[in-house]
Amino acid sequence: ETGVTQTPRHLVMGMTNKKSLKCEQHLGHNAMYWYKQSAKKPLELMFVYSLEERVENNSVPSRFSPECPNSSHLFLHLHTLQPEDSALYLCASSQASGRTLYYTRNEQFFGPGTRLTVL
Amino acid sequence: SQQGEEDPQALSIQEGENATMNCSYKTSINNLQWYRQNSGRGLVHLILIRSNEREKHSGRLRVTLDTSKKSSSLLITASRAADTASYFCATDTKYSGAGSYQLTFGKGTKLSVIP
Protein backbone atom coordinates (compact mmCIF):
# COMPACT_ATOMS: atom_id res chain seq x y z
CA GLU A 1 0.00 0.00 0.00
CA THR A 2 1.32 3.41 -0.96
CA GLY A 3 -0.96 5.47 1.29
CA VAL A 4 -3.02 6.68 -1.67
CA THR A 5 -6.43 5.12 -2.27
CA GLN A 6 -8.72 5.48 -5.25
CA THR A 7 -12.36 4.58 -5.77
CA PRO A 8 -13.90 3.08 -7.71
CA ARG A 9 -11.32 0.69 -9.11
CA HIS A 10 -13.38 0.03 -12.22
CA LEU A 11 -16.00 2.21 -13.87
CA VAL A 12 -18.08 1.72 -16.98
CA MET A 13 -20.12 4.66 -18.13
CA GLY A 14 -22.09 5.84 -21.10
CA MET A 15 -21.25 9.00 -22.95
CA THR A 16 -24.12 10.89 -21.32
CA ASN A 17 -23.42 9.83 -17.74
CA LYS A 18 -21.91 11.91 -14.97
CA LYS A 19 -19.59 10.19 -12.56
CA SER A 20 -16.80 11.08 -10.17
CA LEU A 21 -13.48 9.50 -9.29
CA LYS A 22 -12.22 9.86 -5.75
CA CYS A 23 -8.68 9.90 -4.41
CA GLU A 24 -7.52 10.10 -0.81
CA GLN A 25 -3.98 10.32 0.52
CA HIS A 26 -2.93 9.49 4.07
CA LEU A 27 0.64 10.73 3.80
CA GLY A 28 0.30 14.36 4.84
CA HIS A 29 1.44 15.57 1.44
CA ASN A 30 0.66 19.03 0.12
CA ALA A 31 0.34 18.28 -3.60
CA MET A 32 -1.94 15.92 -5.49
CA TYR A 33 -2.10 14.97 -9.15
CA TRP A 34 -4.35 13.35 -11.73
CA TYR A 35 -2.70 11.37 -14.52
CA LYS A 36 -4.18 9.58 -17.51
CA GLN A 37 -2.59 6.38 -18.81
CA SER A 38 -3.78 5.18 -22.20
CA ALA A 39 -2.59 2.10 -23.99
CA LYS A 40 0.73 2.61 -25.77
CA LYS A 41 1.03 6.25 -24.67
CA PRO A 42 3.18 7.79 -21.96
CA LEU A 43 1.59 8.74 -18.70
CA GLU A 44 -0.02 12.17 -19.13
CA LEU A 45 -0.33 14.74 -16.37
CA MET A 46 -3.84 16.20 -16.25
CA PHE A 47 -4.02 18.36 -13.14
CA VAL A 48 -1.88 19.44 -10.24
CA TYR A 49 -3.27 20.71 -6.95
CA SER A 50 -1.10 22.26 -4.32
CA LEU A 51 -2.40 23.56 -1.00
CA GLU A 52 -5.90 22.96 -2.38
CA GLU A 53 -5.43 25.31 -5.30
CA ARG A 54 -5.21 24.09 -8.87
CA VAL A 55 -1.85 25.03 -10.18
CA GLU A 56 -1.56 23.49 -13.61
CA ASN A 57 -4.07 22.26 -16.15
CA ASN A 58 -2.39 20.58 -19.06
CA SER A 59 -5.03 21.67 -21.57
CA VAL A 60 -7.43 18.98 -20.46
CA PRO A 61 -10.91 19.08 -22.04
CA SER A 62 -13.60 20.69 -19.89
CA ARG A 63 -15.49 17.40 -19.67
CA PHE A 64 -12.95 16.60 -16.93
CA SER A 65 -13.42 18.77 -13.87
CA PRO A 66 -11.17 18.39 -10.81
CA GLU A 67 -12.03 19.31 -7.26
CA CYS A 68 -9.79 19.40 -4.20
CA PRO A 69 -11.80 20.19 -1.05
CA ASN A 70 -8.82 19.70 1.27
CA SER A 71 -5.24 18.55 1.14
CA SER A 72 -6.17 14.87 1.57
CA HIS A 73 -8.91 14.48 -1.00
CA LEU A 74 -9.05 14.90 -4.75
CA PHE A 75 -11.94 14.29 -7.10
CA LEU A 76 -12.24 14.08 -10.85
CA HIS A 77 -15.75 14.79 -12.09
CA LEU A 78 -16.59 13.29 -15.46
CA HIS A 79 -19.39 14.26 -17.82
CA THR A 80 -20.21 13.64 -21.47
CA LEU A 81 -17.05 11.65 -22.02
CA GLN A 82 -15.93 10.15 -25.30
CA PRO A 83 -14.85 6.56 -25.96
CA GLU A 84 -11.27 7.79 -26.41
CA ASP A 85 -11.32 8.86 -22.77
CA SER A 86 -11.25 5.20 -21.77
CA ALA A 87 -8.02 4.75 -19.84
CA LEU A 88 -6.47 4.11 -16.45
CA TYR A 89 -6.74 7.24 -14.31
CA LEU A 90 -4.09 7.53 -11.64
CA CYS A 91 -3.98 9.79 -8.66
CA ALA A 92 -0.69 10.66 -6.99
CA SER A 93 0.56 12.80 -4.15
CA SER A 94 3.89 14.23 -3.10
CA GLN A 95 5.48 16.76 -0.84
CA ALA A 96 6.16 19.82 -2.91
CA SER A 97 8.93 21.90 -1.47
CA GLY A 98 10.50 25.28 -1.83
CA ARG A 99 9.09 28.73 -2.24
CA THR A 100 7.94 27.94 -5.76
CA LEU A 101 6.54 24.55 -4.74
CA TYR A 102 8.92 22.40 -6.69
CA TYR A 103 6.69 19.45 -7.49
CA THR A 104 9.32 17.15 -8.85
CA ARG A 105 11.93 17.39 -6.08
CA ASN A 106 10.55 14.35 -4.30
CA GLU A 107 9.01 11.06 -5.29
CA GLN A 108 5.33 10.78 -6.08
CA PHE A 109 3.12 8.15 -4.48
CA PHE A 110 0.48 6.68 -6.76
CA GLY A 111 -2.88 5.12 -6.06
CA PRO A 112 -3.93 1.84 -7.73
CA GLY A 113 -5.91 3.67 -10.39
CA THR A 114 -9.45 3.63 -11.76
CA ARG A 115 -9.94 1.69 -14.98
CA LEU A 116 -12.51 3.74 -16.91
CA THR A 117 -14.41 2.42 -19.90
CA VAL A 118 -16.63 4.80 -21.85
CA LEU A 119 -19.20 3.09 -24.05
CA SER B 1 8.16 14.96 -28.18
CA GLN B 2 8.45 13.10 -24.90
CA GLN B 3 11.30 13.82 -22.57
CA GLY B 4 12.25 10.34 -21.40
CA GLU B 5 12.46 7.34 -23.68
CA GLU B 6 13.18 3.90 -22.33
CA ASP B 7 15.07 1.23 -24.18
CA PRO B 8 14.38 -1.57 -24.86
CA GLN B 9 10.59 -1.49 -25.10
CA ALA B 10 10.44 -5.09 -23.93
CA LEU B 11 12.93 -7.39 -22.23
CA SER B 12 12.61 -11.07 -21.39
CA ILE B 13 15.17 -12.78 -19.15
CA GLN B 14 15.55 -15.87 -17.00
CA GLU B 15 15.26 -15.68 -13.26
CA GLY B 16 18.63 -14.97 -11.69
CA GLU B 17 19.93 -12.95 -14.63
CA ASN B 18 20.53 -9.22 -14.52
CA ALA B 19 18.21 -6.80 -16.32
CA THR B 20 19.36 -3.46 -17.68
CA MET B 21 17.04 -0.75 -18.91
CA ASN B 22 18.07 2.56 -20.36
CA CYS B 23 16.48 5.97 -20.46
CA SER B 24 17.43 8.88 -22.68
CA TYR B 25 16.17 12.42 -22.38
CA LYS B 26 16.49 15.62 -24.32
CA THR B 27 16.65 18.64 -22.04
CA SER B 28 18.62 19.32 -18.87
CA ILE B 29 17.16 17.96 -15.68
CA ASN B 30 17.30 18.50 -11.94
CA ASN B 31 16.57 14.89 -11.16
CA LEU B 32 15.48 11.63 -12.74
CA GLN B 33 13.22 9.05 -11.17
CA TRP B 34 12.49 5.39 -11.90
CA TYR B 35 9.10 3.83 -11.25
CA ARG B 36 7.71 0.31 -11.55
CA GLN B 37 4.17 -0.61 -12.55
CA ASN B 38 2.64 -4.03 -12.23
CA SER B 39 0.01 -4.76 -14.86
CA GLY B 40 -2.95 -2.41 -14.55
CA ARG B 41 -1.85 -1.05 -11.19
CA GLY B 42 -0.42 2.20 -9.89
CA LEU B 43 3.21 3.18 -10.16
CA VAL B 44 5.66 2.52 -7.37
CA HIS B 45 8.66 4.78 -6.89
CA LEU B 46 12.01 3.00 -7.02
CA ILE B 47 14.85 5.52 -7.01
CA LEU B 48 15.40 9.25 -7.44
CA ILE B 49 18.80 10.40 -8.63
CA ARG B 50 19.74 14.06 -8.69
CA SER B 51 21.66 15.71 -11.49
CA ASN B 52 24.81 16.01 -9.37
CA GLU B 53 24.82 12.29 -8.59
CA ARG B 54 26.29 9.62 -10.86
CA GLU B 55 25.17 6.40 -9.23
CA LYS B 56 22.69 5.26 -6.65
CA HIS B 57 21.86 1.89 -5.11
CA SER B 58 18.79 0.48 -3.43
CA GLY B 59 18.83 -3.21 -2.63
CA ARG B 60 19.17 -5.07 -5.94
CA LEU B 61 18.68 -1.87 -7.92
CA ARG B 62 21.47 0.27 -9.31
CA VAL B 63 20.82 3.49 -11.18
CA THR B 64 23.40 5.48 -13.07
CA LEU B 65 23.09 8.94 -14.54
CA ASP B 66 25.25 10.47 -17.25
CA THR B 67 24.19 14.06 -17.74
CA SER B 68 26.69 14.59 -20.54
CA LYS B 69 24.98 11.89 -22.56
CA LYS B 70 21.55 12.71 -21.19
CA SER B 71 20.97 9.11 -20.25
CA SER B 72 20.30 6.89 -17.27
CA SER B 73 20.26 3.15 -16.72
CA LEU B 74 18.47 0.93 -14.25
CA LEU B 75 20.10 -2.38 -13.40
CA ILE B 76 18.21 -5.08 -11.53
CA THR B 77 20.56 -7.78 -10.30
CA ALA B 78 19.62 -11.41 -9.65
CA SER B 79 16.14 -10.88 -11.07
CA ARG B 80 13.10 -12.66 -9.68
CA ALA B 81 9.75 -13.54 -11.22
CA ALA B 82 8.23 -10.86 -8.98
CA ASP B 83 10.28 -8.22 -10.83
CA THR B 84 8.04 -8.76 -13.86
CA ALA B 85 6.54 -5.32 -14.48
CA SER B 86 6.86 -2.21 -16.61
CA TYR B 87 9.60 0.22 -15.65
CA PHE B 88 9.41 3.94 -16.35
CA CYS B 89 11.85 6.76 -16.10
CA ALA B 90 10.54 10.21 -15.30
CA THR B 91 12.32 13.51 -15.67
CA ASP B 92 11.40 16.93 -14.42
CA THR B 93 10.55 19.24 -17.25
CA LYS B 94 9.72 22.88 -17.00
CA TYR B 95 6.04 23.36 -17.56
CA SER B 96 5.51 27.07 -17.80
CA GLY B 97 7.24 30.39 -17.50
CA ALA B 98 6.22 30.51 -13.84
CA GLY B 99 9.03 28.11 -13.14
CA SER B 100 6.97 25.12 -12.17
CA TYR B 101 8.09 21.67 -13.17
CA GLN B 102 6.23 18.49 -13.88
CA LEU B 103 7.29 14.88 -14.15
CA THR B 104 7.38 13.62 -17.72
CA PHE B 105 7.26 9.86 -18.13
CA GLY B 106 8.49 7.66 -20.94
CA LYS B 107 6.54 4.79 -22.47
CA GLY B 108 8.36 2.26 -20.31
CA THR B 109 10.23 -1.01 -20.63
CA LYS B 110 8.16 -4.14 -20.14
CA LEU B 111 10.28 -6.67 -18.24
CA SER B 112 9.37 -10.33 -18.12
CA VAL B 113 11.33 -12.57 -15.76
CA ILE B 114 10.81 -16.23 -16.57
CA PRO B 115 10.99 -18.63 -13.59
PDB file of C-alpha atoms in Angstrom, chain A residues 2 9 35 37 40-43 45 55-59 88 90 100 102-113 115, chain B residues 2 30-31 33 35 37 40-45 48 50 88 91-93 95-96 98-107:
ATOM      1  CA  THR A   2       1.318   3.412  -0.964  1.00  0.00           C
ATOM      2  CA  ARG A   9     -11.321   0.687  -9.108  1.00  0.00           C
ATOM      3  CA  TYR A  35      -2.702  11.374 -14.518  1.00  0.00           C
ATOM      4  CA  GLN A  37      -2.593   6.382 -18.807  1.00  0.00           C
ATOM      5  CA  LYS A  40       0.729   2.609 -25.773  1.00  0.00           C
ATOM      6  CA  LYS A  41       1.034   6.246 -24.674  1.00  0.00           C
ATOM      7  CA  PRO A  42       3.179   7.786 -21.958  1.00  0.00           C
ATOM      8  CA  LEU A  43       1.589   8.744 -18.697  1.00  0.00           C
ATOM      9  CA  LEU A  45      -0.327  14.744 -16.368  1.00  0.00           C
ATOM     10  CA  VAL A  55      -1.850  25.030 -10.177  1.00  0.00           C
ATOM     11  CA  GLU A  56      -1.560  23.494 -13.611  1.00  0.00           C
ATOM     12  CA  ASN A  57      -4.067  22.256 -16.153  1.00  0.00           C
ATOM     13  CA  ASN A  58      -2.390  20.580 -19.064  1.00  0.00           C
ATOM     14  CA  SER A  59      -5.030  21.669 -21.574  1.00  0.00           C
ATOM     15  CA  LEU A  88      -6.473   4.109 -16.446  1.00  0.00           C
ATOM     16  CA  LEU A  90      -4.094   7.525 -11.645  1.00  0.00           C
ATOM     17  CA  THR A 100       7.937  27.944  -5.763  1.00  0.00           C
ATOM     18  CA  TYR A 102       8.923  22.401  -6.689  1.00  0.00           C
ATOM     19  CA  TYR A 103       6.692  19.455  -7.493  1.00  0.00           C
ATOM     20  CA  THR A 104       9.318  17.149  -8.851  1.00  0.00           C
ATOM     21  CA  ARG A 105      11.925  17.385  -6.077  1.00  0.00           C
ATOM     22  CA  ASN A 106      10.553  14.351  -4.298  1.00  0.00           C
ATOM     23  CA  GLU A 107       9.009  11.057  -5.290  1.00  0.00           C
ATOM     24  CA  GLN A 108       5.329  10.779  -6.084  1.00  0.00           C
ATOM     25  CA  PHE A 109       3.123   8.150  -4.482  1.00  0.00           C
ATOM     26  CA  PHE A 110       0.479   6.680  -6.755  1.00  0.00           C
ATOM     27  CA  GLY A 111      -2.875   5.116  -6.057  1.00  0.00           C
ATOM     28  CA  PRO A 112      -3.927   1.840  -7.728  1.00  0.00           C
ATOM     29  CA  GLY A 113      -5.908   3.673 -10.391  1.00  0.00           C
ATOM     30  CA  ARG A 115      -9.941   1.687 -14.979  1.00  0.00           C
TER      31      ARG A 115
ATOM     32  CA  GLN B   2       8.447  13.103 -24.904  1.00  0.00           C
ATOM     33  CA  ASN B  30      17.304  18.502 -11.941  1.00  0.00           C
ATOM     34  CA  ASN B  31      16.573  14.890 -11.162  1.00  0.00           C
ATOM     35  CA  GLN B  33      13.218   9.049 -11.170  1.00  0.00           C
ATOM     36  CA  TYR B  35       9.105   3.826 -11.249  1.00  0.00           C
ATOM     37  CA  GLN B  37       4.169  -0.614 -12.546  1.00  0.00           C
ATOM     38  CA  GLY B  40      -2.955  -2.409 -14.547  1.00  0.00           C
ATOM     39  CA  ARG B  41      -1.852  -1.052 -11.189  1.00  0.00           C
ATOM     40  CA  GLY B  42      -0.419   2.195  -9.892  1.00  0.00           C
ATOM     41  CA  LEU B  43       3.208   3.178 -10.161  1.00  0.00           C
ATOM     42  CA  VAL B  44       5.658   2.518  -7.367  1.00  0.00           C
ATOM     43  CA  HIS B  45       8.658   4.783  -6.887  1.00  0.00           C
ATOM     44  CA  LEU B  48      15.396   9.249  -7.440  1.00  0.00           C
ATOM     45  CA  ARG B  50      19.745  14.056  -8.695  1.00  0.00           C
ATOM     46  CA  PHE B  88       9.411   3.941 -16.349  1.00  0.00           C
ATOM     47  CA  THR B  91      12.322  13.506 -15.675  1.00  0.00           C
ATOM     48  CA  ASP B  92      11.401  16.928 -14.416  1.00  0.00           C
ATOM     49  CA  THR B  93      10.546  19.243 -17.255  1.00  0.00           C
ATOM     50  CA  TYR B  95       6.038  23.359 -17.556  1.00  0.00           C
ATOM     51  CA  SER B  96       5.513  27.072 -17.802  1.00  0.00           C
ATOM     52  CA  ALA B  98       6.223  30.512 -13.839  1.00  0.00           C
ATOM     53  CA  GLY B  99       9.027  28.108 -13.144  1.00  0.00           C
ATOM     54  CA  SER B 100       6.970  25.122 -12.174  1.00  0.00           C
ATOM     55  CA  TYR B 101       8.086  21.674 -13.173  1.00  0.00           C
ATOM     56  CA  GLN B 102       6.235  18.489 -13.881  1.00  0.00           C
ATOM     57  CA  LEU B 103       7.286  14.876 -14.147  1.00  0.00           C
ATOM     58  CA  THR B 104       7.377  13.620 -17.721  1.00  0.00           C
ATOM     59  CA  PHE B 105       7.256   9.856 -18.127  1.00  0.00           C
ATOM     60  CA  GLY B 106       8.494   7.660 -20.936  1.00  0.00           C
ATOM     61  CA  LYS B 107       6.540   4.788 -22.466  1.00  0.00           C
TER      62      LYS B 107
END
